[in-house]
PDB file of C-alpha atoms in Angstrom:
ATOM      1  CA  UNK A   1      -8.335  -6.659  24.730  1.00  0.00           C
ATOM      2  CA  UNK A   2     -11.543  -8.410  26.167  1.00  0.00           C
ATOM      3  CA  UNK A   3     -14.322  -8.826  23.925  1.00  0.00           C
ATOM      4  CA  UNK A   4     -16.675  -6.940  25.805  1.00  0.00           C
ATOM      5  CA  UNK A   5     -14.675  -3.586  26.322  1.00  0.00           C
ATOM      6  CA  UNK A   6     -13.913  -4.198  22.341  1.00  0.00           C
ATOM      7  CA  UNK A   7     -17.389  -4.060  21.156  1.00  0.00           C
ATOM      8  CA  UNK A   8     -18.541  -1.207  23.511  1.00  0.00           C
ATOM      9  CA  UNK A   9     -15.433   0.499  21.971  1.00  0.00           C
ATOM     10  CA  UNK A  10     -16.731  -0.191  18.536  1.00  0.00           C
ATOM     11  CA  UNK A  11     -20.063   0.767  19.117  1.00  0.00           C
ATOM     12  CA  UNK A  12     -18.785   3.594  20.613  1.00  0.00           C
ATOM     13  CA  UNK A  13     -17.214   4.696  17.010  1.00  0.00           C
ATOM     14  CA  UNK A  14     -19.536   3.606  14.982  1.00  0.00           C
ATOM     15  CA  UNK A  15     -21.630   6.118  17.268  1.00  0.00           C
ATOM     16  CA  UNK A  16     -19.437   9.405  16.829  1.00  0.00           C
ATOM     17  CA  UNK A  17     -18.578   8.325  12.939  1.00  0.00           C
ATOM     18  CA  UNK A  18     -21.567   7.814  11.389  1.00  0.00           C
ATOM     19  CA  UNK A  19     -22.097  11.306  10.522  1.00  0.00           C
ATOM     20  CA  UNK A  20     -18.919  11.253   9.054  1.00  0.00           C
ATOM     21  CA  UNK A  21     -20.084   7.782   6.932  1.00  0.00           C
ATOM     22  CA  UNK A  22     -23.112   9.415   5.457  1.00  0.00           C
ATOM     23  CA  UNK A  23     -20.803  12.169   4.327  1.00  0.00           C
ATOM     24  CA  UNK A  24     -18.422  10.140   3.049  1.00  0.00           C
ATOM     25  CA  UNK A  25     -20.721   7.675   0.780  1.00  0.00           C
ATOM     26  CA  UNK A  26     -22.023  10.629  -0.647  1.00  0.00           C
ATOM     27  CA  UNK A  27     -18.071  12.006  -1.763  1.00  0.00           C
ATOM     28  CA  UNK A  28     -17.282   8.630  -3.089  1.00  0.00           C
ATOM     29  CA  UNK A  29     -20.995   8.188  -5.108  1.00  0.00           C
ATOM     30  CA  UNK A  30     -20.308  11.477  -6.501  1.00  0.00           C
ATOM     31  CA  UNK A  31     -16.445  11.007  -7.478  1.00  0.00           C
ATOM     32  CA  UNK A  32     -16.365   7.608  -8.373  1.00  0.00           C
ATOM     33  CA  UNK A  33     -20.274   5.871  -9.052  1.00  0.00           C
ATOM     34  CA  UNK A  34     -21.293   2.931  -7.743  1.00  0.00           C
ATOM     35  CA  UNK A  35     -20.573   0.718  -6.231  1.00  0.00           C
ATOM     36  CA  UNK A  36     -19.684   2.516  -2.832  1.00  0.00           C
ATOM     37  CA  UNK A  37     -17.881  -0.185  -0.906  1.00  0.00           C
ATOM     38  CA  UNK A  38     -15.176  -2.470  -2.354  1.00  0.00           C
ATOM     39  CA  UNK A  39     -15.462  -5.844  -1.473  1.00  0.00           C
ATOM     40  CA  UNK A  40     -11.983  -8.361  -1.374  1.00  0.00           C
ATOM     41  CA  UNK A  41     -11.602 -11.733   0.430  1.00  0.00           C
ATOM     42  CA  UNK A  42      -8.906 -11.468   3.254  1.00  0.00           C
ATOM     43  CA  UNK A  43      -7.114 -13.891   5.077  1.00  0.00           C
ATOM     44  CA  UNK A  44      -8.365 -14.370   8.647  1.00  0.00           C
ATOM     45  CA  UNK A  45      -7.668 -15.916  11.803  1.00  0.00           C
ATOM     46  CA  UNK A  46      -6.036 -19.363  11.323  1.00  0.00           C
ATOM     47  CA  UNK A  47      -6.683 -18.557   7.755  1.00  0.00           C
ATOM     48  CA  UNK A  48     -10.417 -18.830   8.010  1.00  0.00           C
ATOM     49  CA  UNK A  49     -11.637 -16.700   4.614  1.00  0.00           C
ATOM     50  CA  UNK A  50     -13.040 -13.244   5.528  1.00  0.00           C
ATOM     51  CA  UNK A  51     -14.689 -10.118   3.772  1.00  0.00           C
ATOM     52  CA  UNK A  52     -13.103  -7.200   4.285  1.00  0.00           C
ATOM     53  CA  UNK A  53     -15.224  -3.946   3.248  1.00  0.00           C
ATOM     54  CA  UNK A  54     -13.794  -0.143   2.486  1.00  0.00           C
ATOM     55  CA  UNK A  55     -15.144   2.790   1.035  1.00  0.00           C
ATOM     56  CA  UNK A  56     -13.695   3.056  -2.933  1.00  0.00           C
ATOM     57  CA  UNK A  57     -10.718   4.891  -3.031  1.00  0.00           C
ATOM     58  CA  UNK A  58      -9.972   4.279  -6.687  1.00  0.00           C
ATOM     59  CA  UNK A  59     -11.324   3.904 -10.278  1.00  0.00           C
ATOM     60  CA  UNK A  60     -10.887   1.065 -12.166  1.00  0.00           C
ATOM     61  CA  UNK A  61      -9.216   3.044 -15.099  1.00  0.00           C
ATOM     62  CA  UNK A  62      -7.132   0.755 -17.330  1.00  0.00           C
ATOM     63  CA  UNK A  63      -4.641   1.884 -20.048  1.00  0.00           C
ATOM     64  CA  UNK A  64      -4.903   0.908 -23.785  1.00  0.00           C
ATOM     65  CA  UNK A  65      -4.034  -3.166 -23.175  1.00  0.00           C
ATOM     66  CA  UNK A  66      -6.380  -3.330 -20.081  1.00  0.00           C
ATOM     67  CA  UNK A  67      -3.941  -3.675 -17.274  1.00  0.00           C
ATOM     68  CA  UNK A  68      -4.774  -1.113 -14.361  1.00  0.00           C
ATOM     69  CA  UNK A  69      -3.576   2.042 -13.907  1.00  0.00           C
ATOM     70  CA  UNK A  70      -1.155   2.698 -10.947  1.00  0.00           C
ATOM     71  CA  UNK A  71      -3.177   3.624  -7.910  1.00  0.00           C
ATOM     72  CA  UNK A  72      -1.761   7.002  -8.285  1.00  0.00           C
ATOM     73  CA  UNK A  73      -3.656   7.413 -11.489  1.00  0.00           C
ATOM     74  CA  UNK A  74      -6.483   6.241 -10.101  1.00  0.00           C
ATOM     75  CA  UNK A  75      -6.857   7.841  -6.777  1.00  0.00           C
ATOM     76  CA  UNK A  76      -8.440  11.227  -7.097  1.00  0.00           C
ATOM     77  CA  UNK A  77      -9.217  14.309  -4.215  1.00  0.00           C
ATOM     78  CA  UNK A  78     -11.735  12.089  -2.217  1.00  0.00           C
ATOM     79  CA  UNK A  79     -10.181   9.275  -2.859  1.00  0.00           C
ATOM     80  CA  UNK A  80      -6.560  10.457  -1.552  1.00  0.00           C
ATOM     81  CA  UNK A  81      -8.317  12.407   1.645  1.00  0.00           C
ATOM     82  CA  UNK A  82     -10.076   9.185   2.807  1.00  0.00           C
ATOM     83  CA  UNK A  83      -6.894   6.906   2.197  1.00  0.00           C
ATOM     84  CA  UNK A  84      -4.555   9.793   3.981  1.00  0.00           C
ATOM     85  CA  UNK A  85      -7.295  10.021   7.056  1.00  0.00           C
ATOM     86  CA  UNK A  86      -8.013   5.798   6.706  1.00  0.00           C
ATOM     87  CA  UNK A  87     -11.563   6.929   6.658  1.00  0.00           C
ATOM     88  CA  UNK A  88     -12.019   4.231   4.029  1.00  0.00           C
ATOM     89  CA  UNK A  89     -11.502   1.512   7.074  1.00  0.00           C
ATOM     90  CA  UNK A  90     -15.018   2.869   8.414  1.00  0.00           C
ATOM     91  CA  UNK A  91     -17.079  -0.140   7.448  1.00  0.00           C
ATOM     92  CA  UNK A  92     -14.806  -2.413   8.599  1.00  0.00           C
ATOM     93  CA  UNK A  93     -16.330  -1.600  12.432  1.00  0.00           C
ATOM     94  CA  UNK A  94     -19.194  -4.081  11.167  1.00  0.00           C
ATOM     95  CA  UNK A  95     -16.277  -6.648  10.955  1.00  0.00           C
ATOM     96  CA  UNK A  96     -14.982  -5.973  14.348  1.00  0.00           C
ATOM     97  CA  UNK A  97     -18.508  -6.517  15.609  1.00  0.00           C
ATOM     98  CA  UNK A  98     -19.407  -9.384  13.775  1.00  0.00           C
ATOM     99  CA  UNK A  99     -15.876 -11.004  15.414  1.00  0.00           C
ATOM    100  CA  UNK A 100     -14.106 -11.596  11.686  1.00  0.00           C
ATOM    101  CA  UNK A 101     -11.775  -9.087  12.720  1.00  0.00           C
ATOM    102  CA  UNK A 102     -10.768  -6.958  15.863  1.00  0.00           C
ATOM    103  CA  UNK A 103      -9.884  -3.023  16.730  1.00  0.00           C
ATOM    104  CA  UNK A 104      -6.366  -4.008  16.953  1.00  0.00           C
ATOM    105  CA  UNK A 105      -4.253  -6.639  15.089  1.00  0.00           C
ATOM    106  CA  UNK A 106      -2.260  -7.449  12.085  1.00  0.00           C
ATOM    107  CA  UNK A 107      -3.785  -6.206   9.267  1.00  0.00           C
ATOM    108  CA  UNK A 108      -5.574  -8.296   7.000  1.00  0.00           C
ATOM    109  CA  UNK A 109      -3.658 -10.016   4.048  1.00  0.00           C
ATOM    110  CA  UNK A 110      -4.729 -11.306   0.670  1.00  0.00           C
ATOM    111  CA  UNK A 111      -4.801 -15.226   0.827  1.00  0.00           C
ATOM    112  CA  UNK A 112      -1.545 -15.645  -1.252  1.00  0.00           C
ATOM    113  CA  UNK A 113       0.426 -13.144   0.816  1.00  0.00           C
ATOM    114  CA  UNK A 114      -0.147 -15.272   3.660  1.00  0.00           C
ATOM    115  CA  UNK A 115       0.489 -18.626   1.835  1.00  0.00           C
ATOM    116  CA  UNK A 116       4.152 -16.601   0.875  1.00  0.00           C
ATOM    117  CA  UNK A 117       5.062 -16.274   4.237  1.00  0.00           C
ATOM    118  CA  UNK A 118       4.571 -19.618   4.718  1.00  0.00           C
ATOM    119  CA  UNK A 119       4.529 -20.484   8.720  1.00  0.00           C
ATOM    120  CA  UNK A 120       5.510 -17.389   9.583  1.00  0.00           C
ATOM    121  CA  UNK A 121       2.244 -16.235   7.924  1.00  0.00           C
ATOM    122  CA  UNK A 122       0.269 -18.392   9.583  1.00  0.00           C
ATOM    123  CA  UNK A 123       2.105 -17.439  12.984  1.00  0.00           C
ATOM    124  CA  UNK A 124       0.688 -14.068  12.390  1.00  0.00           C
ATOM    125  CA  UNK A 125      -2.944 -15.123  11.676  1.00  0.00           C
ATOM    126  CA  UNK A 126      -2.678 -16.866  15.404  1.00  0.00           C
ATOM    127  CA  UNK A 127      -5.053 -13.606  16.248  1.00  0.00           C
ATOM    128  CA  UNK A 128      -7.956 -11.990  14.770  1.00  0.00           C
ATOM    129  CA  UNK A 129      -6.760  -9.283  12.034  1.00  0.00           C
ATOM    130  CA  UNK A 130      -7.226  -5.729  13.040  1.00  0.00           C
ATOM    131  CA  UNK A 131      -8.414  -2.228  11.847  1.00  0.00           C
ATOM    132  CA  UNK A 132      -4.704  -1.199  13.255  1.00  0.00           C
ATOM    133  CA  UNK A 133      -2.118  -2.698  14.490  1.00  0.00           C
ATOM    134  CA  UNK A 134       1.509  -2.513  15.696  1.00  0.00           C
ATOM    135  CA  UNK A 135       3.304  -2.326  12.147  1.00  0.00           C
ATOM    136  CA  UNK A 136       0.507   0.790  11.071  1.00  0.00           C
ATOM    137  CA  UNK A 137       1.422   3.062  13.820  1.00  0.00           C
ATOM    138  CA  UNK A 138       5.297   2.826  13.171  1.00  0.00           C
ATOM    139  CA  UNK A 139       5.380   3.781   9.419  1.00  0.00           C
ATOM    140  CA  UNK A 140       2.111   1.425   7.722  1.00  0.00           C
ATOM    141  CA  UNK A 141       3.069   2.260   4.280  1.00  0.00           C
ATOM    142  CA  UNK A 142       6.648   3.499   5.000  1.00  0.00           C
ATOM    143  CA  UNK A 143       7.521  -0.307   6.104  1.00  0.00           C
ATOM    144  CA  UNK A 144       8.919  -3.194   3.775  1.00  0.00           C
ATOM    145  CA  UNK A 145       7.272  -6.609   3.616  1.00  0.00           C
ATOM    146  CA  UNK A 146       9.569  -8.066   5.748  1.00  0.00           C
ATOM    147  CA  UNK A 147       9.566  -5.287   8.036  1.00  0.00           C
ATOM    148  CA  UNK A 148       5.564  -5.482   8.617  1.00  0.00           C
ATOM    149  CA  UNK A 149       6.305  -9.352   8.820  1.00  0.00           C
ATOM    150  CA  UNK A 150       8.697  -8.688  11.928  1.00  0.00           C
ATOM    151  CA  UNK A 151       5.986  -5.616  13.642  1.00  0.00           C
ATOM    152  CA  UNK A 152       2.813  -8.173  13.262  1.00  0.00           C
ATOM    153  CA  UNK A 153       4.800 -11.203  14.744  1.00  0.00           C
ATOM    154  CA  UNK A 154       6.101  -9.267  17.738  1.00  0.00           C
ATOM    155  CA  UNK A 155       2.791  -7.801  18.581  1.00  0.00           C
ATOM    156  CA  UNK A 156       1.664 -12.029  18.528  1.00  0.00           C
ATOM    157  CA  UNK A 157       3.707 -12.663  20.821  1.00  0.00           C
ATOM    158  CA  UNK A 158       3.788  -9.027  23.189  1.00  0.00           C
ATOM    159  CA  UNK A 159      -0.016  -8.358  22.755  1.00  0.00           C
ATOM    160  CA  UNK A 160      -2.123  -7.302  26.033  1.00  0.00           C
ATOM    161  CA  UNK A 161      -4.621  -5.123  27.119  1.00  0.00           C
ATOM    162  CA  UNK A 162      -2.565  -2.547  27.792  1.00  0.00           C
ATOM    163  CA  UNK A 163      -0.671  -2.698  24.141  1.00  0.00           C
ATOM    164  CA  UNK A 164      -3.837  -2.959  22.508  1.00  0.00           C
ATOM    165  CA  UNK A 165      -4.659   0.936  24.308  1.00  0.00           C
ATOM    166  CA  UNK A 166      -1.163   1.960  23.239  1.00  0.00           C
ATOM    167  CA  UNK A 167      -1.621   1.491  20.003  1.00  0.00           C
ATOM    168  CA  UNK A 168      -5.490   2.679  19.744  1.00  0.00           C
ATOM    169  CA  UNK A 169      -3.397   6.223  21.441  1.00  0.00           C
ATOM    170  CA  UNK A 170      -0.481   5.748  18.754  1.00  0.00           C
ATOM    171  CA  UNK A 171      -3.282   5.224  16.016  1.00  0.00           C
ATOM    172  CA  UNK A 172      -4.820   9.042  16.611  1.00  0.00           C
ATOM    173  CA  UNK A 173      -1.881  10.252  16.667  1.00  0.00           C
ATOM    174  CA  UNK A 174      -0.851   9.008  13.357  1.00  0.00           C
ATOM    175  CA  UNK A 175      -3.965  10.330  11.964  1.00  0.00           C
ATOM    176  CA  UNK A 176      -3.153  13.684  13.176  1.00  0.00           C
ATOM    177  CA  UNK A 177       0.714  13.591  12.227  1.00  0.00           C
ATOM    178  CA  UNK A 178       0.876  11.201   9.545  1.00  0.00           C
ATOM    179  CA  UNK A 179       3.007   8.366   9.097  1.00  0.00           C
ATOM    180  CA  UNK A 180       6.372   8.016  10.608  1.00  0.00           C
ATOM    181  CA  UNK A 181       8.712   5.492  10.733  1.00  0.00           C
ATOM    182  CA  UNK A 182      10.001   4.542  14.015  1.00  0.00           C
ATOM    183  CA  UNK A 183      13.413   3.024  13.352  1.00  0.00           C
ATOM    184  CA  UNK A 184      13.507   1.630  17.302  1.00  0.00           C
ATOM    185  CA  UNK A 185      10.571  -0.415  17.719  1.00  0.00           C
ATOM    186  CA  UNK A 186      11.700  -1.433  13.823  1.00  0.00           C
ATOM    187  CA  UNK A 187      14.980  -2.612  14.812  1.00  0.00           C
ATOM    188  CA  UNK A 188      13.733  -3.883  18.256  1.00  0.00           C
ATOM    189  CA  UNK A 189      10.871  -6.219  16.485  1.00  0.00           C
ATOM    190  CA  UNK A 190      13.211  -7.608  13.387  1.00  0.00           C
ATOM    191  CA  UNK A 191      16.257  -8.042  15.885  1.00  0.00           C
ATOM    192  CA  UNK A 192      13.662 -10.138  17.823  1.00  0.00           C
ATOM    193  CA  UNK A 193      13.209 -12.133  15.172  1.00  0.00           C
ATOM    194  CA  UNK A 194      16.959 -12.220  13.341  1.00  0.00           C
ATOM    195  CA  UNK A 195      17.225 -16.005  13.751  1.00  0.00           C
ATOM    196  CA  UNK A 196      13.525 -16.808  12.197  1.00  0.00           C
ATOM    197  CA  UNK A 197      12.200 -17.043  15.604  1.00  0.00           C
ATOM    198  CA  UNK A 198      11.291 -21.071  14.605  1.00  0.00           C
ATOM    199  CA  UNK A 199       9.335 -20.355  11.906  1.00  0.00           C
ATOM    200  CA  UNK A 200      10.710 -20.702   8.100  1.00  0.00           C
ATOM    201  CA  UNK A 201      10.949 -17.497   6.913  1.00  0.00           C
ATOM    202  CA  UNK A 202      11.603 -16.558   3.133  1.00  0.00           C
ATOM    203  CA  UNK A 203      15.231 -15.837   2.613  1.00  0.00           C
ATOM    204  CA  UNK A 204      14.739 -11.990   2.119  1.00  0.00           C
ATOM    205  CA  UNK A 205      13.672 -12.100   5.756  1.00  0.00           C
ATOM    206  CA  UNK A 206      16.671 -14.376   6.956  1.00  0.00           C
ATOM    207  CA  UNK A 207      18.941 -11.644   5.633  1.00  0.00           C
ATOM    208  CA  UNK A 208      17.272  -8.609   7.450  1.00  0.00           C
ATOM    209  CA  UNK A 209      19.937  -7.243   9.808  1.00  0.00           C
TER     210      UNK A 209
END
């Protein structure tokens, strides 16, 4: 997508959801405290170190030896509303404006994720990381690793203009419907990538059918 029709996109959101923001901060100071936002360094393009920013979802409640609760446990009404609607991605349309990240892309990874992946984790940071992307609007949280792996590298390689608006239009939709998986574009994208596609893939990924 160009960089201009991006931003006046963005704008264009950040517009119409600010409203919804205001409300939003206020949910989260009264559920959870302060801070507001949660703050974690992502992997960016060509591995460049970003700042990614949500709304809190979660409490940091431990159990008796201090390791973190599941996120289950620590997700309550607000919290579990804003994850199921991603309104907790809100802030990250600074990002997209600021050029760390873009409307649509491969999501964001932790620095170590990537470095597991090894090239075929850097193949997939050969683009900005986006606020959605090709794996989230065919089952996001439904998909394995390896799965998301195979959805992000095909999009690499497939993205245009035109994608990038199919997905935006796939992106509502899952908002509205929730998440499905879509076992074609699945099987399409990993099939496409069987035989490692060049890169060296971890052996889980070799053995996807």
């Amino acid at each position: 997508m160009p960089r201009t029709v991006e931003i006046i996109l963005t704008v264009a959101l950040l517009v119409c959801v600010a409203p919804l923001a205001v409300a939003v901060a206020i949910a989260v100071r009264a559920e959870l405290g302060r801070p507001i936002l949660f703050r974690q360094i992502r992997s960016g393009q060509w591995g460049e170190r970003i700042a990614i920013y949500k709304f809190r979802s979660m409490t940091d409640a431990r159990d008796a030896a201090g390791a973190l609760l599941p996120d289950a446990a620590r997700t309550g009404r607000v919290g579990h509303t804003i994850r199921r609607f991603r309104l907790d991605e809100i802030p990250q349309l600074l990002s997209i404006l600021r050029g760390d990240t873009a409307l649509v892309g491969p999501r964001p990874l932790l620095e170590e994720t990537v470095r597991e992946f090894d090239l075929a984790g850097e193949a997939r940071g050969a683009v900005r990381p986006g606020l959605t992307g090709w794996a989230q609007v065919n089952g996001n949280s439904r998909l394995a690793n390896v799965e998301k792996i195979c959805m992000d590298l095909w999009y690499v390689y497939r993205r245009d203009t035109w994608l990038d608006f199919r997905i935006l239009w796939l992106t509502l939709v899952t908002l509205v419907r929730g998440e499905t998986r879509s076992e074609r574009r699945i099987a399409a994208a990993c099939a496409w990538l069987k035989d490692g596609a060049n890169f060296n893939f971890p052996p889980e990924m070799r053995r996807h059918p």
